[in-house]
Amino acid sequence: MSAIRRILVANRGEIARRVFRTAREMGIATVAVYSDADADAPFVREADLAVRLPGTTPGETYLRGDLVVAAAHAARADAIHPGYGFLSENAEFARQVVAAGLTWIGPPPDAIEAMGSKLGAKRMMRDAGVPTLPWSETVDGAAEIGFPLLVKASAGGGGRGMRIVRDASELADAVDAASREAAGAFGDATVFCERYLEAPRHIEVQVFADSHGNVVSLFERECSIQRRHQKIVEEAPSPAVDDELRSRLGEAAVAAARAVGYVGAGTVEFVMAPDSTYAFLEMNTRLQVEHPVTECITGLDLVRLQILVASGEPLPAEALSPSITGHAIEVRLYAEDATNGFLPVTGTLREFDIAPGVRNDVGVERGSVISPYYDAMIGKVIAHAPSRGEAAAKLAAALRQSRIHGVTTNRDLLVRILGEEDFLAGATDTAYLDRHDPAQLGAPLLDEAGRRAHAAAAALALQAANRAAAQVWPRIPSGWRNNPSQPQHVVIADATGETRVTYRIGRGGAIDLDVDGERLEIAVHACAADLVDASIGGVRERFRVAATPDSGTVDVDSAQGGSSFTVVPRFEDPSHHVAAGSLVAPMPGSVVRVLVEAGAAVAKGDPLVVLEAMKMEHTVASPTDGTVIEVQVAAGQQVDAGSVLVVVDAGDSAS
Amino acid sequence: MPVLPDRVDRDAPEFAARREALLELLAEHDRQLGLAIAGGGERAVERHRKRGKLLPRERIELLLDPDSPFLELSPLCAWGTSYTVGGSVVTGIGVVEGTEVLVQAHDPTVRGGAVNPFGAKKQGRASQIANENRLPVVNLVESGGADLPTQSEIFIPGGAGFRDLTRKSAAAIPTVALVFGNSTAGGAYVPGMSDYIVMVEGRAKVFLGGPPLVKMATGEESDDEELGGAEMHARTSGLADYLAVDEYDAIRLGRQIVRRLNRQKLGRPPASSYSEPLHDIDDLLGVVPTDLREPFDPRDVLARILDGSEFDEFKPLYGSSLVTGFGQLHGYPIGVLANARGVLFSEESEKAAQFIQLANQSDTPLLFLQNTTGYMVGKDYEQRGIIKAGAQMINAVSNSDVPHFTINMGASYGAGNYGMCGRAYDPRFLFTWPNAKSAVMGPAQLAGVLSIVARASAEAKGQPYDEEADAAMREMVENQIEAESKALFLTARVYDDGIIDPRDTRTVLGMSLSVAHNNPVKGRRGFGVFRM
């Protein structure tokens, strides 16, 4: 095999940037492919060359192996890195790449295929002596496994084609249902029954193999904290794994890799019961999202190792005798509303600045648009410290001080998890977020006093922005009056409601300021549109603010956390009034179904319109008993957030 | 660049005493401002609010750009009279959509916003300011018209208000009327003569005669809405250009109108960057004596109001009881004439006349800092032609074309008031410090003059002079003149544009200069500068 000189990354976002970074360090040229939605994304700009994949949906773009190979030829790339997701575990694509004379930076297609069948993989692992959960491929055999058990699609993933069965009587129906779902989703109706562990830990081992017969374990990661079967907090090493267990897990993982003739980076996933017994779950034949925690504790660059191995080189010495230094924790930042069922959120990032001192692998920047077309993960933030507690504290502090505005994220949830007692005690498992209410963990970090302080800073920065933009009297004191009759005021709103800040800036900059009628003892040391340096209650703090009176938003960050406010306009154009009883789209999306017609009588809670956004359905229900007086949308229509869908008149129902 | 030093001794006992005395006057001033804000009083305000209406200053605050400054004019008009302090109307200059505008708002809590003689004078002054400075006018209308008991004083001169509105329009000074309530009879011509009219639905009533008058005049039955409702005017008569759903909406529309006026200032813009004064303006309280007999150096004031405290003094060695020179204030060039030791002699008068001519040559606005007891009297001075010298100064002031700004810092007596650009000499703005006084002469002098004249008259008639009556007369006259020369008395009669806190002097002058620059600043040319 010849040296790789130009890598095309068949992926987007943070992982594309991640691969480019190592490629650049190795002196290898980089090629991006991008959909129309990603035309302005940072990863496209950072690549040496980029090739457009027309369209926006993954099916039109990043999943089109033929287009990706053609792009590699067009840009004269000699290797393809698939990243994770999309085509990364598609054996057919891997074969196309190789057939096209390109280097495939990934495991052999046969290994991908072997691990693609859950059932096949389990058999192979059992034969290789790797512990597996007892399973049965027949309904009759299932009884021996015992309940609860899990009905699983062999070709499945992402929770689809899966059923938990707690009683024998439910089994037959569950198998039928899972089988139907699997056939529909994956084109393969094969299902099997497996022992179901309640709330296990998710432990996975990073393995690496080269084409010279070396297979090495780079230790475990724990990724127990998940929501909707997706990991959100990952760490290495696991607080539940000691050296002895680590070596057994490592041996099992290496055995698994050897069993499929593995080459490259792979992850062997295990479930682990409270008694530390563990069983093979599946093997991921790609670089994992959470690979950075392994990089942090081993000091290895896994992408570099992938490139070396794909070039036919042996694993370097440091990879063959790895060791653990400290502890690393990664969190995944998602554009989603953790307090509202993790509903995905779209929008434009007005501000995006991860605090320094931690590693961040992110695919976005200020101004990036979070579109509904792709995964809602906007990046990962990773802290590495001598101990687990220090890593958690460092990561929490960095997240808290990061500036993220314009799009709701799970940041506050992550910060709370990192400081939560069970988490700090290492008591984590896959049911963590069932025991700890995400609505509470995800609530705004700021307490009431913090929110008031941020509201005050917002008002003062807006004031400064107004003065800075003044065309006349620009340097006359703000809000100056020779006959003061009332203070200045501004009304700002966030998710918790509206806040009225009144203030009067007196002689020498002395400020009288109330937040919702409550006097704040405040002394301002410096005040500009982007920074308010003030003592509140005698404690001095710096508030970084982005106040844009024109767009009507004001974002505040301090050591206490972040707030995003919108400015409530003083005046409302009456032509913009929405008729009373109007139900508006809570998010941008497309109308899937309209369930009522004008004139229909509806009861409170009746579904009226179903929207789809970010691959999730959202039902708009009637807030009241009444009559539908107007339907403004039809199925298939795209709507923006705030568009009126249906108008319900509550008055008529009383009669 | 010559920078004025800080010579104020903040530890001196007289500093503290002066400061205390001035703060006391300011506290009294604040109390009077409170009365103006209170308008028609608690009950009237409550009744007004119950109708869902905003107070005049609330309307103004909403109209203005958020956080922009506002200079209220003549706030203590009618002080000490039988009328409510403020004269039932609020006037001032503010910024709407980045444009300086003159705002007038009736106070409907004071006798329904009816216009009394003092309010009429105040509005006349506001109108003059708009004309001289090319300021668009926004009228926030809600007034029952003329205050009927005083109609004889306002009916005939009051017509000028409507005349001025349309003359403004003729001069391309836009006029906007936002009608919140009654605007009837003659008052109907306020919106009637305006360029843009907004009326609030269900609230604005604009008609010549209300239902009772119509019934009396023609026997016709009618109601308010038919005769002058906002809806009728917007849809039928066409008098209203915009129909607002409520007060907020009217103000929104008012801002929308101003945004499209396409106003451009014709004067030179100020320097884009400049330094603040080096010395603390708060010191002025301890610098300025409330006893007018104590002189103070106006350079200590200039050091606290001019950009960077820089002052290029002109002719410092000649006529030294008048300080003249050039500086800059909030980025605008300015020439200063400031009384230093009260009396104006021939040298000072000639120096002033020459300096005013120079400022006109260089199109530089002029600031007059008054603290004068007048022109020197006495044989020697008369014989050396003090009248001719004073006449030169008054001539120069009267015929100067650059904008003038006058601050009465203390004394403004006799013809010194004229030479130092008193009210009759049409400075663009004239503000008074709370310690200041103005009269034809000092109370003691005036009483003494009367006494001497009376004594001479008695002697001529061979009558005995009643010394006791003389003393009583002198005391009475002294008291009366003293009362009538006080800042509050003068501001009540709109002889200034308001009393200001000395610490606001730089701010108020900065705003005034900016306002004046809506027009080109152009000095009078003709002869060369006469060297006096």
Short mmCIF file of N, CA and C in Angstrom, two decimals, chain A residues 135-205:
data_model
loop_
_atom_site.label_atom_id
_atom_site.label_comp_id
_atom_site.label_asym_id
_atom_site.label_seq_id
_atom_site.Cartn_x
_atom_site.Cartn_y
_atom_site.Cartn_z
N TRP A 135 -29.52 -16.06 24.59
CA TRP A 135 -30.52 -15.64 23.61
C TRP A 135 -31.16 -16.86 22.96
N SER A 136 -32.23 -16.61 22.30
CA SER A 136 -32.93 -17.69 21.60
C SER A 136 -33.47 -17.13 20.31
N GLU A 137 -33.42 -17.97 19.27
CA GLU A 137 -33.94 -17.50 17.99
C GLU A 137 -35.36 -17.97 17.79
N THR A 138 -35.90 -18.68 18.79
CA THR A 138 -37.28 -19.14 18.67
C THR A 138 -38.07 -18.69 19.88
N VAL A 139 -39.39 -18.63 19.68
CA VAL A 139 -40.26 -18.22 20.78
C VAL A 139 -40.22 -19.26 21.89
N ASP A 140 -40.16 -20.51 21.51
CA ASP A 140 -40.16 -21.58 22.53
C ASP A 140 -38.91 -21.49 23.41
N GLY A 141 -37.79 -21.28 22.75
CA GLY A 141 -36.53 -21.20 23.50
C GLY A 141 -36.48 -20.02 24.43
N ALA A 142 -37.30 -19.02 24.13
CA ALA A 142 -37.26 -17.79 24.91
C ALA A 142 -37.59 -18.02 26.37
N ALA A 143 -38.47 -18.97 26.63
CA ALA A 143 -38.92 -19.22 28.00
C ALA A 143 -37.73 -19.56 28.89
N GLU A 144 -36.75 -20.25 28.32
CA GLU A 144 -35.60 -20.66 29.13
C GLU A 144 -34.74 -19.47 29.55
N ILE A 145 -34.75 -18.43 28.73
CA ILE A 145 -33.94 -17.24 29.05
C ILE A 145 -34.48 -16.56 30.30
N GLY A 146 -35.80 -16.62 30.41
CA GLY A 146 -36.42 -15.96 31.56
C GLY A 146 -36.80 -14.53 31.23
N PHE A 147 -37.64 -13.98 32.06
CA PHE A 147 -38.13 -12.63 31.82
C PHE A 147 -37.53 -11.68 32.87
N PRO A 148 -37.42 -10.42 32.61
CA PRO A 148 -37.77 -9.81 31.32
C PRO A 148 -36.76 -10.15 30.24
N LEU A 149 -37.26 -10.10 29.02
CA LEU A 149 -36.33 -10.31 27.92
C LEU A 149 -36.58 -9.27 26.85
N LEU A 150 -35.65 -9.23 25.93
CA LEU A 150 -35.71 -8.21 24.89
C LEU A 150 -35.88 -8.91 23.55
N VAL A 151 -36.90 -8.49 22.78
CA VAL A 151 -37.03 -8.97 21.41
C VAL A 151 -36.31 -7.94 20.54
N LYS A 152 -35.40 -8.42 19.71
CA LYS A 152 -34.50 -7.52 18.98
C LYS A 152 -34.45 -7.90 17.51
N ALA A 153 -34.39 -6.89 16.65
CA ALA A 153 -34.19 -7.17 15.23
C ALA A 153 -32.71 -7.43 15.00
N SER A 154 -32.42 -8.46 14.24
CA SER A 154 -31.02 -8.79 14.00
C SER A 154 -30.31 -7.68 13.25
N ALA A 155 -31.04 -7.07 12.32
CA ALA A 155 -30.43 -6.03 11.49
C ALA A 155 -30.64 -4.64 12.09
N GLY A 156 -31.16 -4.64 13.31
CA GLY A 156 -31.67 -3.36 13.83
C GLY A 156 -30.64 -2.40 14.38
N GLY A 157 -31.17 -1.35 14.93
CA GLY A 157 -30.36 -0.30 15.54
C GLY A 157 -31.26 0.85 15.93
N GLY A 158 -30.76 1.68 16.81
CA GLY A 158 -31.48 2.89 17.20
C GLY A 158 -32.81 2.62 17.88
N GLY A 159 -32.96 1.43 18.46
CA GLY A 159 -34.17 1.17 19.24
C GLY A 159 -35.36 0.69 18.40
N ARG A 160 -35.16 0.66 17.10
CA ARG A 160 -36.29 0.21 16.28
C ARG A 160 -36.29 -1.31 16.17
N GLY A 161 -37.49 -1.88 16.12
CA GLY A 161 -37.60 -3.32 16.08
C GLY A 161 -37.23 -3.94 17.40
N MET A 162 -37.43 -3.20 18.48
CA MET A 162 -37.06 -3.71 19.81
C MET A 162 -38.28 -3.69 20.71
N ARG A 163 -38.44 -4.74 21.53
CA ARG A 163 -39.56 -4.80 22.48
C ARG A 163 -39.07 -5.41 23.78
N ILE A 164 -39.42 -4.80 24.89
CA ILE A 164 -39.12 -5.42 26.19
C ILE A 164 -40.34 -6.25 26.58
N VAL A 165 -40.12 -7.49 26.94
CA VAL A 165 -41.22 -8.37 27.32
C VAL A 165 -41.00 -8.81 28.76
N ARG A 166 -42.03 -8.57 29.59
CA ARG A 166 -41.86 -8.87 31.01
C ARG A 166 -42.65 -10.11 31.42
N ASP A 167 -43.49 -10.61 30.52
CA ASP A 167 -44.32 -11.75 30.87
C ASP A 167 -44.51 -12.62 29.63
N ALA A 168 -44.52 -13.94 29.88
CA ALA A 168 -44.61 -14.90 28.78
C ALA A 168 -45.82 -14.64 27.89
N SER A 169 -46.90 -14.18 28.50
CA SER A 169 -48.13 -13.99 27.73
C SER A 169 -47.97 -12.92 26.65
N GLU A 170 -47.03 -12.01 26.85
CA GLU A 170 -46.88 -10.91 25.87
C GLU A 170 -45.92 -11.29 24.75
N LEU A 171 -45.26 -12.41 24.91
CA LEU A 171 -44.12 -12.70 24.05
C LEU A 171 -44.47 -12.81 22.57
N ALA A 172 -45.50 -13.64 22.28
CA ALA A 172 -45.83 -13.90 20.88
C ALA A 172 -46.18 -12.61 20.15
N ASP A 173 -46.98 -11.79 20.79
CA ASP A 173 -47.37 -10.52 20.17
C ASP A 173 -46.16 -9.62 19.94
N ALA A 174 -45.26 -9.61 20.94
CA ALA A 174 -44.07 -8.75 20.84
C ALA A 174 -43.18 -9.20 19.69
N VAL A 175 -43.03 -10.50 19.54
CA VAL A 175 -42.20 -11.02 18.46
C VAL A 175 -42.80 -10.64 17.11
N ASP A 176 -44.11 -10.79 16.99
CA ASP A 176 -44.79 -10.43 15.73
C ASP A 176 -44.58 -8.95 15.42
N ALA A 177 -44.80 -8.14 16.45
CA ALA A 177 -44.71 -6.69 16.23
C ALA A 177 -43.29 -6.28 15.86
N ALA A 178 -42.31 -6.81 16.60
CA ALA A 178 -40.92 -6.45 16.33
C ALA A 178 -40.51 -6.91 14.95
N SER A 179 -40.98 -8.07 14.59
CA SER A 179 -40.65 -8.65 13.30
C SER A 179 -41.21 -7.78 12.16
N ARG A 180 -42.46 -7.37 12.34
CA ARG A 180 -43.07 -6.49 11.33
C ARG A 180 -42.29 -5.20 11.20
N GLU A 181 -41.96 -4.64 12.33
CA GLU A 181 -41.26 -3.35 12.35
C GLU A 181 -39.88 -3.50 11.69
N ALA A 182 -39.22 -4.62 12.02
CA ALA A 182 -37.89 -4.85 11.47
C ALA A 182 -37.95 -5.03 9.96
N ALA A 183 -38.97 -5.74 9.51
CA ALA A 183 -39.12 -5.94 8.07
C ALA A 183 -39.31 -4.59 7.39
N GLY A 184 -40.14 -3.77 8.03
CA GLY A 184 -40.42 -2.47 7.44
C GLY A 184 -39.20 -1.56 7.45
N ALA A 185 -38.48 -1.57 8.56
CA ALA A 185 -37.39 -0.62 8.72
C ALA A 185 -36.09 -1.07 8.06
N PHE A 186 -35.82 -2.36 8.14
CA PHE A 186 -34.50 -2.82 7.68
C PHE A 186 -34.57 -3.84 6.54
N GLY A 187 -35.79 -4.21 6.16
CA GLY A 187 -35.93 -5.20 5.09
C GLY A 187 -35.52 -6.60 5.52
N ASP A 188 -35.46 -6.80 6.80
CA ASP A 188 -35.07 -8.13 7.31
C ASP A 188 -35.89 -8.38 8.56
N ALA A 189 -36.78 -9.38 8.49
CA ALA A 189 -37.72 -9.61 9.58
C ALA A 189 -37.13 -10.44 10.71
N THR A 190 -35.86 -10.83 10.58
CA THR A 190 -35.29 -11.72 11.59
C THR A 190 -35.22 -11.05 12.96
N VAL A 191 -35.81 -11.70 13.94
CA VAL A 191 -35.68 -11.20 15.30
C VAL A 191 -35.20 -12.32 16.21
N PHE A 192 -34.69 -11.95 17.36
CA PHE A 192 -34.32 -12.95 18.35
C PHE A 192 -34.63 -12.41 19.74
N CYS A 193 -34.64 -13.32 20.72
CA CYS A 193 -34.94 -12.92 22.09
C CYS A 193 -33.65 -13.00 22.90
N GLU A 194 -33.47 -12.03 23.76
CA GLU A 194 -32.22 -11.95 24.51
C GLU A 194 -32.57 -11.58 25.94
N ARG A 195 -31.78 -12.04 26.90
CA ARG A 195 -32.03 -11.64 28.29
C ARG A 195 -31.94 -10.12 28.38
N TYR A 196 -32.89 -9.60 29.14
CA TYR A 196 -32.90 -8.14 29.28
C TYR A 196 -32.37 -7.75 30.65
N LEU A 197 -31.33 -6.95 30.65
CA LEU A 197 -30.78 -6.44 31.91
C LEU A 197 -31.44 -5.10 32.20
N GLU A 198 -32.02 -4.99 33.39
CA GLU A 198 -32.59 -3.70 33.78
C GLU A 198 -31.42 -2.79 34.16
N ALA A 199 -31.43 -1.66 33.56
CA ALA A 199 -30.47 -0.63 33.96
C ALA A 199 -29.03 -1.12 34.10
N PRO A 200 -28.45 -1.68 33.06
CA PRO A 200 -27.05 -2.06 33.14
C PRO A 200 -26.16 -0.82 32.93
N ARG A 201 -24.90 -1.01 33.16
CA ARG A 201 -23.96 0.00 32.70
C ARG A 201 -23.60 -0.30 31.25
N HIS A 202 -23.34 0.77 30.51
CA HIS A 202 -22.86 0.58 29.15
C HIS A 202 -21.35 0.79 29.18
N ILE A 203 -20.62 -0.33 28.97
CA ILE A 203 -19.16 -0.26 28.97
C ILE A 203 -18.69 -0.69 27.59
N GLU A 204 -17.78 0.03 27.02
CA GLU A 204 -17.29 -0.36 25.70
C GLU A 204 -15.76 -0.29 25.71
N VAL A 205 -15.17 -1.13 24.88
CA VAL A 205 -13.71 -1.17 24.83
C VAL A 205 -13.25 -0.74 23.44
#
